[in-house]
Structure formats: structure tokens, C-alpha cells
Amino acid sequence: MNIDTYTVITSAIAGGIGGGLYGFLKKNKLAPVVFIVATLSIGAVFRMDIVKRTIMAKFDSNYDVREKVLSKMAVLMEIPKVKEYMATNPTGAEARNYTQKLVHSGLKRLSYEQLVQWNNTRKLMVASSPAVCAGLWNGQMTDKDLLSAMGSLSEAELDAWVAISLKSAELEVSQAPFVPSTTDDLAAGVEYLGKSRNADEMKRLAIVMAQGAKASSSDSCFAMTFILSSEELPVGMREKFLRYLASL
């Protein structure tokens, strides 16, 4: 298989971290809440001609972090089921979609500690990039925005993020059991977090939820920051809250 890394990597990465609260509210009694996409899903590591890499390095400001993540995620290709799939010679789009879905679908199977790490790393990226902060709510961010935010992570933070992504893939392949959370768990978390907010903040949140993906960038970031503040929740409630977000 010889699929150009740069034809698949941007969509593969973006497919992993996006999200918000819009889709949930849209289909539940709270009236419009979430559309959290979920985690980082870096596609498989594919070959690229070294000359093209040299050219890309000169014009791509995110080249270094992109290459670093690809290198760290290379072990994904050693998972037997992934190797088996790649042996079928999928197209670039098929390979990208497969790895995205594999990592994304496994998030809900993570342990509580791993879900907390997933949430904490997203908070770090949100803090470094207003574009990613808003994009996690409305889904509107570019690969450049995401890679730039990833570049703000320390080596240890990036390693932790990659470990979570790989673990998600492994858990999905093995179909590891988990206790599903419900929409009521998410609603309970939102209600609890709202108790520590003032009336104006909750009014603003309600408006943003009603607007969904059409909310302004600043309002989208406000809503996402609210959702990512789950450390305020009691442990049992927080686990159910995060697991539901991870399952969307």
C-alpha cells in the first residue's frame, strides 16, 4: 500500500478531536444540546517520497508536529486487525475513515482515569487556540488550527494524548465491555455545573445551545469551556458525564 500521508492526515486528525454539545440537546428533552465528536484519530502512517517531504517542510508551519504525531502513532499499524484491513488495499479515503472510526468508537470504552486525561488534554488545546475552542462546539476548525494546538502540548502531554488514542483503538478492536451512560447523565452534569454559574452565564449558555452550530465563535468557545469544566463534578457523576460525551 502506498497512500500519500498528506492526502489523509488532515482529515484523520480533525475527525478525532472535534465536538460540542449541540447534537445532544437537539434530540433530547433539554432542547438543543450537543454534538461532541470526540477524540484524536490519526490515520495510519503511510509512505511519502522524501523529496516531497522536504518541500512540504519548507511551506508547512505545522510540519514538525505533524511528523512527530505520525511517528508516535506508527504503532497503530501493528494492531493485527488494522494490519488485516490495510492488507485489503483500501483507498486513502477508506483508510482515513477506518482509522478515524476505530479510535473514535473506542473512546467510550476508556477507563475513568483515561477519560479524565482525554478531557484534560482537550482543555490544554482549547486554552492555546480560540479556533479549536470554538471548533469543538461548532465543528468549524481547520487542520492548521488543530495541528497548531497540538504543537502547544509538551512532549509528555502529546505522548499521553497519543497513548489515549492508541488505547481507544485497541479497546474497540477487542470490544472491551463498558457501562453505557445515558442522556440523563449528561443532563445531570450540565445542571450540576450550572449551580456554580451566575444567572447571566446560564442565560448565555441557553442561548448558545439554542443556536447550536450557528453560534458565534466567542459563544461557541464559551459553551465548550463550560462543558470541559467537568472537574467540578463529583467523581461518579463525572465519569458518567465524560463517558457520554466520549460516546457521541
mmCIF file of C-alpha atoms in Angstrom:
data_model
loop_
_atom_site.group_PDB
_atom_site.id
_atom_site.type_symbol
_atom_site.label_atom_id
_atom_site.label_comp_id
_atom_site.label_asym_id
_atom_site.label_seq_id
_atom_site.Cartn_x
_atom_site.Cartn_y
_atom_site.Cartn_z
ATOM 1 C CA MET A 1 0.000 0.000 0.000
ATOM 2 C CA ASN A 2 1.326 3.417 -0.884
ATOM 3 C CA ILE A 3 -1.024 6.171 0.249
ATOM 4 C CA ASP A 4 0.287 9.716 0.497
ATOM 5 C CA THR A 5 0.294 10.797 4.140
ATOM 6 C CA TYR A 6 -0.743 14.333 3.355
ATOM 7 C CA THR A 7 -3.851 13.245 1.464
ATOM 8 C CA VAL A 8 -5.259 11.613 4.578
ATOM 9 C CA ILE A 9 -3.663 13.071 7.702
ATOM 10 C CA THR A 10 -5.572 16.345 7.956
ATOM 11 C CA SER A 11 -8.996 14.733 7.897
ATOM 12 C CA ALA A 12 -7.816 11.901 10.116
ATOM 13 C CA ILE A 13 -6.648 14.302 12.831
ATOM 14 C CA ALA A 14 -9.653 16.612 12.588
ATOM 15 C CA GLY A 15 -12.000 13.654 12.821
ATOM 16 C CA GLY A 16 -10.666 12.904 16.233
ATOM 17 C CA ILE A 17 -10.964 15.944 18.434
ATOM 18 C CA GLY A 18 -13.964 17.866 17.163
ATOM 19 C CA GLY A 19 -17.129 18.211 19.179
ATOM 20 C CA GLY A 20 -19.612 20.222 21.138
ATOM 21 C CA LEU A 21 -22.952 19.890 22.854
ATOM 22 C CA TYR A 22 -25.372 20.708 20.075
ATOM 23 C CA GLY A 23 -26.448 17.285 18.824
ATOM 24 C CA PHE A 24 -27.411 16.012 22.257
ATOM 25 C CA LEU A 25 -29.827 18.800 23.055
ATOM 26 C CA LYS A 26 -31.229 18.584 19.596
ATOM 27 C CA LYS A 27 -32.531 15.088 20.205
ATOM 28 C CA ASN A 28 -33.359 15.289 23.887
ATOM 29 C CA LYS A 29 -35.669 16.934 26.372
ATOM 30 C CA LEU A 30 -33.179 19.677 27.243
ATOM 31 C CA ALA A 31 -33.985 21.120 23.823
ATOM 32 C CA PRO A 32 -30.959 21.822 21.655
ATOM 33 C CA VAL A 33 -27.575 20.371 23.440
ATOM 34 C CA VAL A 34 -24.528 18.768 21.927
ATOM 35 C CA PHE A 35 -22.718 17.460 19.086
ATOM 36 C CA ILE A 36 -19.434 16.269 20.541
ATOM 37 C CA VAL A 37 -17.374 14.457 18.023
ATOM 38 C CA ALA A 38 -14.587 13.146 20.198
ATOM 39 C CA THR A 39 -11.008 12.192 20.035
ATOM 40 C CA LEU A 40 -7.876 12.390 18.075
ATOM 41 C CA SER A 41 -7.736 9.798 15.365
ATOM 42 C CA ILE A 42 -4.522 9.910 13.454
ATOM 43 C CA GLY A 43 -4.633 7.740 10.394
ATOM 44 C CA ALA A 44 -2.131 5.018 9.703
ATOM 45 C CA VAL A 45 1.409 6.004 8.826
ATOM 46 C CA PHE A 46 1.760 5.955 5.045
ATOM 47 C CA ARG A 47 4.783 6.385 2.843
ATOM 48 C CA MET A 48 5.719 9.625 1.167
ATOM 49 C CA ASP A 49 8.527 10.432 -1.196
ATOM 50 C CA ILE A 50 11.379 12.096 0.693
ATOM 51 C CA VAL A 51 11.635 14.907 -1.831
ATOM 52 C CA LYS A 52 8.013 15.834 -1.262
ATOM 53 C CA ARG A 53 8.601 15.785 2.486
ATOM 54 C CA THR A 54 11.465 18.227 2.055
ATOM 55 C CA ILE A 55 9.288 20.570 0.024
ATOM 56 C CA MET A 56 6.407 20.330 2.498
ATOM 57 C CA ALA A 57 8.748 21.103 5.397
ATOM 58 C CA LYS A 58 9.556 24.463 3.846
ATOM 59 C CA PHE A 59 5.964 25.581 3.395
ATOM 60 C CA ASP A 60 4.032 23.801 6.163
ATOM 61 C CA SER A 61 4.393 25.585 9.502
ATOM 62 C CA ASN A 62 2.944 22.516 11.244
ATOM 63 C CA TYR A 63 5.241 20.059 9.504
ATOM 64 C CA ASP A 64 7.261 19.188 12.604
ATOM 65 C CA VAL A 65 4.301 18.407 14.845
ATOM 66 C CA ARG A 66 2.560 16.546 12.029
ATOM 67 C CA GLU A 67 5.599 14.332 11.532
ATOM 68 C CA LYS A 68 6.012 13.862 15.275
ATOM 69 C CA VAL A 69 2.426 12.664 15.686
ATOM 70 C CA LEU A 70 2.716 10.353 12.694
ATOM 71 C CA SER A 71 5.832 8.820 14.173
ATOM 72 C CA LYS A 72 4.248 8.321 17.569
ATOM 73 C CA MET A 73 1.106 6.792 16.051
ATOM 74 C CA ALA A 74 3.031 4.315 13.874
ATOM 75 C CA VAL A 75 2.336 1.531 16.354
ATOM 76 C CA LEU A 76 -1.326 1.725 15.312
ATOM 77 C CA MET A 77 -0.317 -0.186 12.197
ATOM 78 C CA GLU A 78 0.883 -3.092 14.322
ATOM 79 C CA ILE A 79 -2.595 -3.857 15.667
ATOM 80 C CA PRO A 80 -3.482 -7.154 13.926
ATOM 81 C CA LYS A 81 -6.956 -6.075 12.847
ATOM 82 C CA VAL A 82 -5.601 -2.829 11.412
ATOM 83 C CA LYS A 83 -2.884 -4.690 9.514
ATOM 84 C CA GLU A 84 -5.518 -7.060 8.186
ATOM 85 C CA TYR A 85 -7.657 -4.191 6.951
ATOM 86 C CA MET A 86 -4.764 -2.328 5.363
ATOM 87 C CA ALA A 87 -3.798 -5.509 3.526
ATOM 88 C CA THR A 88 -7.036 -5.170 1.543
ATOM 89 C CA ASN A 89 -5.508 -2.110 -0.194
ATOM 90 C CA PRO A 90 -8.136 0.486 0.773
ATOM 91 C CA THR A 91 -8.237 3.870 -0.895
ATOM 92 C CA GLY A 92 -6.895 6.860 1.005
ATOM 93 C CA ALA A 93 -10.422 7.906 1.968
ATOM 94 C CA GLU A 94 -11.310 4.411 3.151
ATOM 95 C CA ALA A 95 -8.139 4.122 5.227
ATOM 96 C CA ARG A 96 -8.744 7.541 6.764
ATOM 97 C CA ASN A 97 -12.352 6.733 7.654
ATOM 98 C CA TYR A 98 -11.399 3.347 9.093
ATOM 99 C CA THR A 99 -8.781 4.695 11.500
ATOM 100 C CA GLN A 100 -10.957 7.650 12.495
ATOM 101 C CA LYS A 101 -13.866 5.397 13.340
ATOM 102 C CA LEU A 102 -11.701 2.884 15.167
ATOM 103 C CA VAL A 103 -10.168 5.428 17.538
ATOM 104 C CA HIS A 104 -13.349 7.445 17.940
ATOM 105 C CA SER A 105 -15.542 4.445 18.692
ATOM 106 C CA GLY A 106 -13.179 3.179 21.366
ATOM 107 C CA LEU A 107 -13.306 6.340 23.477
ATOM 108 C CA LYS A 108 -16.407 5.281 25.345
ATOM 109 C CA ARG A 109 -14.556 2.135 26.483
ATOM 110 C CA LEU A 110 -11.741 4.032 28.233
ATOM 111 C CA SER A 111 -11.257 3.818 31.987
ATOM 112 C CA TYR A 112 -12.324 6.763 34.107
ATOM 113 C CA GLU A 113 -8.697 7.871 34.524
ATOM 114 C CA GLN A 114 -8.193 7.773 30.753
ATOM 115 C CA LEU A 115 -11.371 9.754 30.138
ATOM 116 C CA VAL A 116 -10.092 12.414 32.514
ATOM 117 C CA GLN A 117 -6.787 12.533 30.600
ATOM 118 C CA TRP A 118 -8.701 12.859 27.325
ATOM 119 C CA ASN A 119 -10.716 15.745 28.727
ATOM 120 C CA ASN A 120 -7.698 17.450 30.273
ATOM 121 C CA THR A 121 -5.724 17.357 27.035
ATOM 122 C CA ARG A 122 -8.601 18.877 25.128
ATOM 123 C CA LYS A 123 -8.670 21.649 27.737
ATOM 124 C CA LEU A 124 -4.998 22.345 27.090
ATOM 125 C CA MET A 125 -5.593 22.622 23.352
ATOM 126 C CA VAL A 126 -8.620 24.836 23.879
ATOM 127 C CA ALA A 127 -6.587 27.143 26.113
ATOM 128 C CA SER A 128 -3.967 27.541 23.389
ATOM 129 C CA SER A 129 -6.322 28.123 20.471
ATOM 130 C CA PRO A 130 -9.571 30.124 20.275
ATOM 131 C CA ALA A 131 -10.199 28.477 16.895
ATOM 132 C CA VAL A 132 -10.054 24.978 18.385
ATOM 133 C CA CYS A 133 -12.097 26.111 21.385
ATOM 134 C CA ALA A 134 -14.932 27.261 19.132
ATOM 135 C CA GLY A 135 -14.399 24.375 16.718
ATOM 136 C CA LEU A 136 -15.000 21.783 19.410
ATOM 137 C CA TRP A 137 -18.516 23.190 19.667
ATOM 138 C CA ASN A 138 -19.373 24.063 16.086
ATOM 139 C CA GLY A 139 -17.076 21.690 14.224
ATOM 140 C CA GLN A 140 -15.528 24.534 12.249
ATOM 141 C CA MET A 141 -11.777 24.284 12.556
ATOM 142 C CA THR A 142 -9.030 23.614 10.078
ATOM 143 C CA ASP A 143 -6.253 21.066 10.242
ATOM 144 C CA LYS A 144 -3.884 24.011 10.667
ATOM 145 C CA ASP A 145 -5.795 25.124 13.774
ATOM 146 C CA LEU A 146 -5.697 21.641 15.263
ATOM 147 C CA LEU A 147 -2.061 20.934 14.482
ATOM 148 C CA SER A 148 -1.085 24.317 15.889
ATOM 149 C CA ALA A 149 -2.894 23.484 19.137
ATOM 150 C CA MET A 150 -1.221 20.086 19.253
ATOM 151 C CA GLY A 151 2.098 21.840 18.790
ATOM 152 C CA SER A 152 1.454 23.744 22.010
ATOM 153 C CA LEU A 153 1.481 20.496 24.014
ATOM 154 C CA SER A 154 4.588 19.400 25.847
ATOM 155 C CA GLU A 155 6.221 16.142 24.805
ATOM 156 C CA ALA A 156 4.669 14.389 27.818
ATOM 157 C CA GLU A 157 1.221 15.804 27.065
ATOM 158 C CA LEU A 158 1.444 14.759 23.430
ATOM 159 C CA ASP A 159 2.600 11.283 24.461
ATOM 160 C CA ALA A 160 -0.361 10.979 26.834
ATOM 161 C CA TRP A 161 -2.754 12.036 24.056
ATOM 162 C CA VAL A 162 -1.298 9.518 21.614
ATOM 163 C CA ALA A 163 -1.483 6.791 24.274
ATOM 164 C CA ILE A 164 -5.172 7.510 24.782
ATOM 165 C CA SER A 165 -5.797 7.353 21.037
ATOM 166 C CA LEU A 166 -3.980 4.038 20.679
ATOM 167 C CA LYS A 167 -5.728 2.594 23.721
ATOM 168 C CA SER A 168 -9.093 3.594 22.235
ATOM 169 C CA ALA A 169 -8.276 1.691 19.060
ATOM 170 C CA GLU A 170 -7.196 -1.396 20.995
ATOM 171 C CA LEU A 171 -10.332 -1.359 23.166
ATOM 172 C CA GLU A 172 -12.570 -1.015 20.127
ATOM 173 C CA VAL A 173 -10.847 -3.897 18.344
ATOM 174 C CA SER A 174 -11.292 -6.142 21.389
ATOM 175 C CA GLN A 175 -14.804 -4.819 22.023
ATOM 176 C CA ALA A 176 -13.922 -4.224 25.661
ATOM 177 C CA PRO A 177 -17.054 -4.042 27.838
ATOM 178 C CA PHE A 178 -18.187 -0.787 29.418
ATOM 179 C CA VAL A 179 -21.230 0.574 31.221
ATOM 180 C CA PRO A 180 -23.001 2.994 28.837
ATOM 181 C CA SER A 181 -24.015 6.414 30.076
ATOM 182 C CA THR A 182 -27.350 7.967 29.170
ATOM 183 C CA THR A 183 -28.592 11.370 28.118
ATOM 184 C CA ASP A 184 -29.806 11.830 31.679
ATOM 185 C CA ASP A 185 -26.196 11.550 32.871
ATOM 186 C CA LEU A 186 -25.161 14.382 30.590
ATOM 187 C CA ALA A 187 -28.166 16.481 31.591
ATOM 188 C CA ALA A 188 -27.381 15.925 35.270
ATOM 189 C CA GLY A 189 -23.806 17.068 34.724
ATOM 190 C CA VAL A 190 -24.866 20.227 32.917
ATOM 191 C CA GLU A 191 -27.361 21.006 35.673
ATOM 192 C CA TYR A 192 -24.755 20.476 38.400
ATOM 193 C CA LEU A 193 -22.177 22.673 36.657
ATOM 194 C CA GLY A 194 -24.834 25.342 36.270
ATOM 195 C CA LYS A 195 -25.223 25.663 40.035
ATOM 196 C CA SER A 196 -21.846 27.371 40.307
ATOM 197 C CA ARG A 197 -22.573 29.819 37.480
ATOM 198 C CA ASN A 198 -24.430 33.092 37.694
ATOM 199 C CA ALA A 199 -27.749 33.801 36.004
ATOM 200 C CA ASP A 200 -26.184 35.707 33.105
ATOM 201 C CA GLU A 201 -23.824 32.865 32.274
ATOM 202 C CA MET A 202 -26.613 30.297 32.280
ATOM 203 C CA LYS A 203 -28.786 32.555 30.157
ATOM 204 C CA ARG A 204 -25.941 32.867 27.676
ATOM 205 C CA LEU A 205 -25.410 29.096 27.673
ATOM 206 C CA ALA A 206 -29.098 28.506 26.978
ATOM 207 C CA ILE A 207 -28.964 30.903 24.021
ATOM 208 C CA VAL A 208 -25.840 29.238 22.611
ATOM 209 C CA MET A 209 -27.407 25.811 22.985
ATOM 210 C CA ALA A 210 -30.454 27.017 21.104
ATOM 211 C CA GLN A 211 -28.229 28.412 18.341
ATOM 212 C CA GLY A 212 -26.182 25.233 18.125
ATOM 213 C CA ALA A 213 -23.515 25.251 15.424
ATOM 214 C CA LYS A 214 -24.700 28.703 14.292
ATOM 215 C CA ALA A 215 -23.423 30.355 17.476
ATOM 216 C CA SER A 216 -20.631 32.906 17.123
ATOM 217 C CA SER A 217 -17.047 31.801 17.695
ATOM 218 C CA SER A 218 -16.876 33.521 21.086
ATOM 219 C CA ASP A 219 -20.165 31.982 22.221
ATOM 220 C CA SER A 220 -19.127 28.564 20.911
ATOM 221 C CA CYS A 221 -15.904 28.773 22.904
ATOM 222 C CA PHE A 222 -17.838 29.879 25.986
ATOM 223 C CA ALA A 223 -20.088 26.811 25.747
ATOM 224 C CA MET A 224 -17.188 24.444 25.152
ATOM 225 C CA THR A 225 -15.272 25.841 28.115
ATOM 226 C CA PHE A 226 -18.341 25.178 30.256
ATOM 227 C CA ILE A 227 -18.548 21.556 29.087
ATOM 228 C CA LEU A 228 -14.845 20.924 29.628
ATOM 229 C CA SER A 229 -15.018 22.065 33.264
ATOM 230 C CA SER A 230 -16.140 18.612 34.407
ATOM 231 C CA GLU A 231 -13.563 18.537 37.222
ATOM 232 C CA GLU A 232 -16.204 20.347 39.266
ATOM 233 C CA LEU A 233 -18.421 17.247 39.215
ATOM 234 C CA PRO A 234 -18.378 14.521 41.893
ATOM 235 C CA VAL A 235 -16.340 11.521 40.666
ATOM 236 C CA GLY A 236 -19.266 9.188 39.976
ATOM 237 C CA MET A 237 -21.200 11.863 38.114
ATOM 238 C CA ARG A 238 -18.109 12.976 36.233
ATOM 239 C CA GLU A 239 -17.357 9.505 34.916
ATOM 240 C CA LYS A 240 -20.866 9.122 33.509
ATOM 241 C CA PHE A 241 -20.733 12.658 32.098
ATOM 242 C CA LEU A 242 -17.412 12.099 30.323
ATOM 243 C CA ARG A 243 -18.348 8.639 29.085
ATOM 244 C CA TYR A 244 -21.470 10.010 27.484
ATOM 245 C CA LEU A 245 -19.505 12.775 25.757
ATOM 246 C CA ALA A 246 -16.995 10.180 24.563
ATOM 247 C CA SER A 247 -19.767 8.063 23.085
ATOM 248 C CA LEU A 248 -21.156 10.811 20.840
#
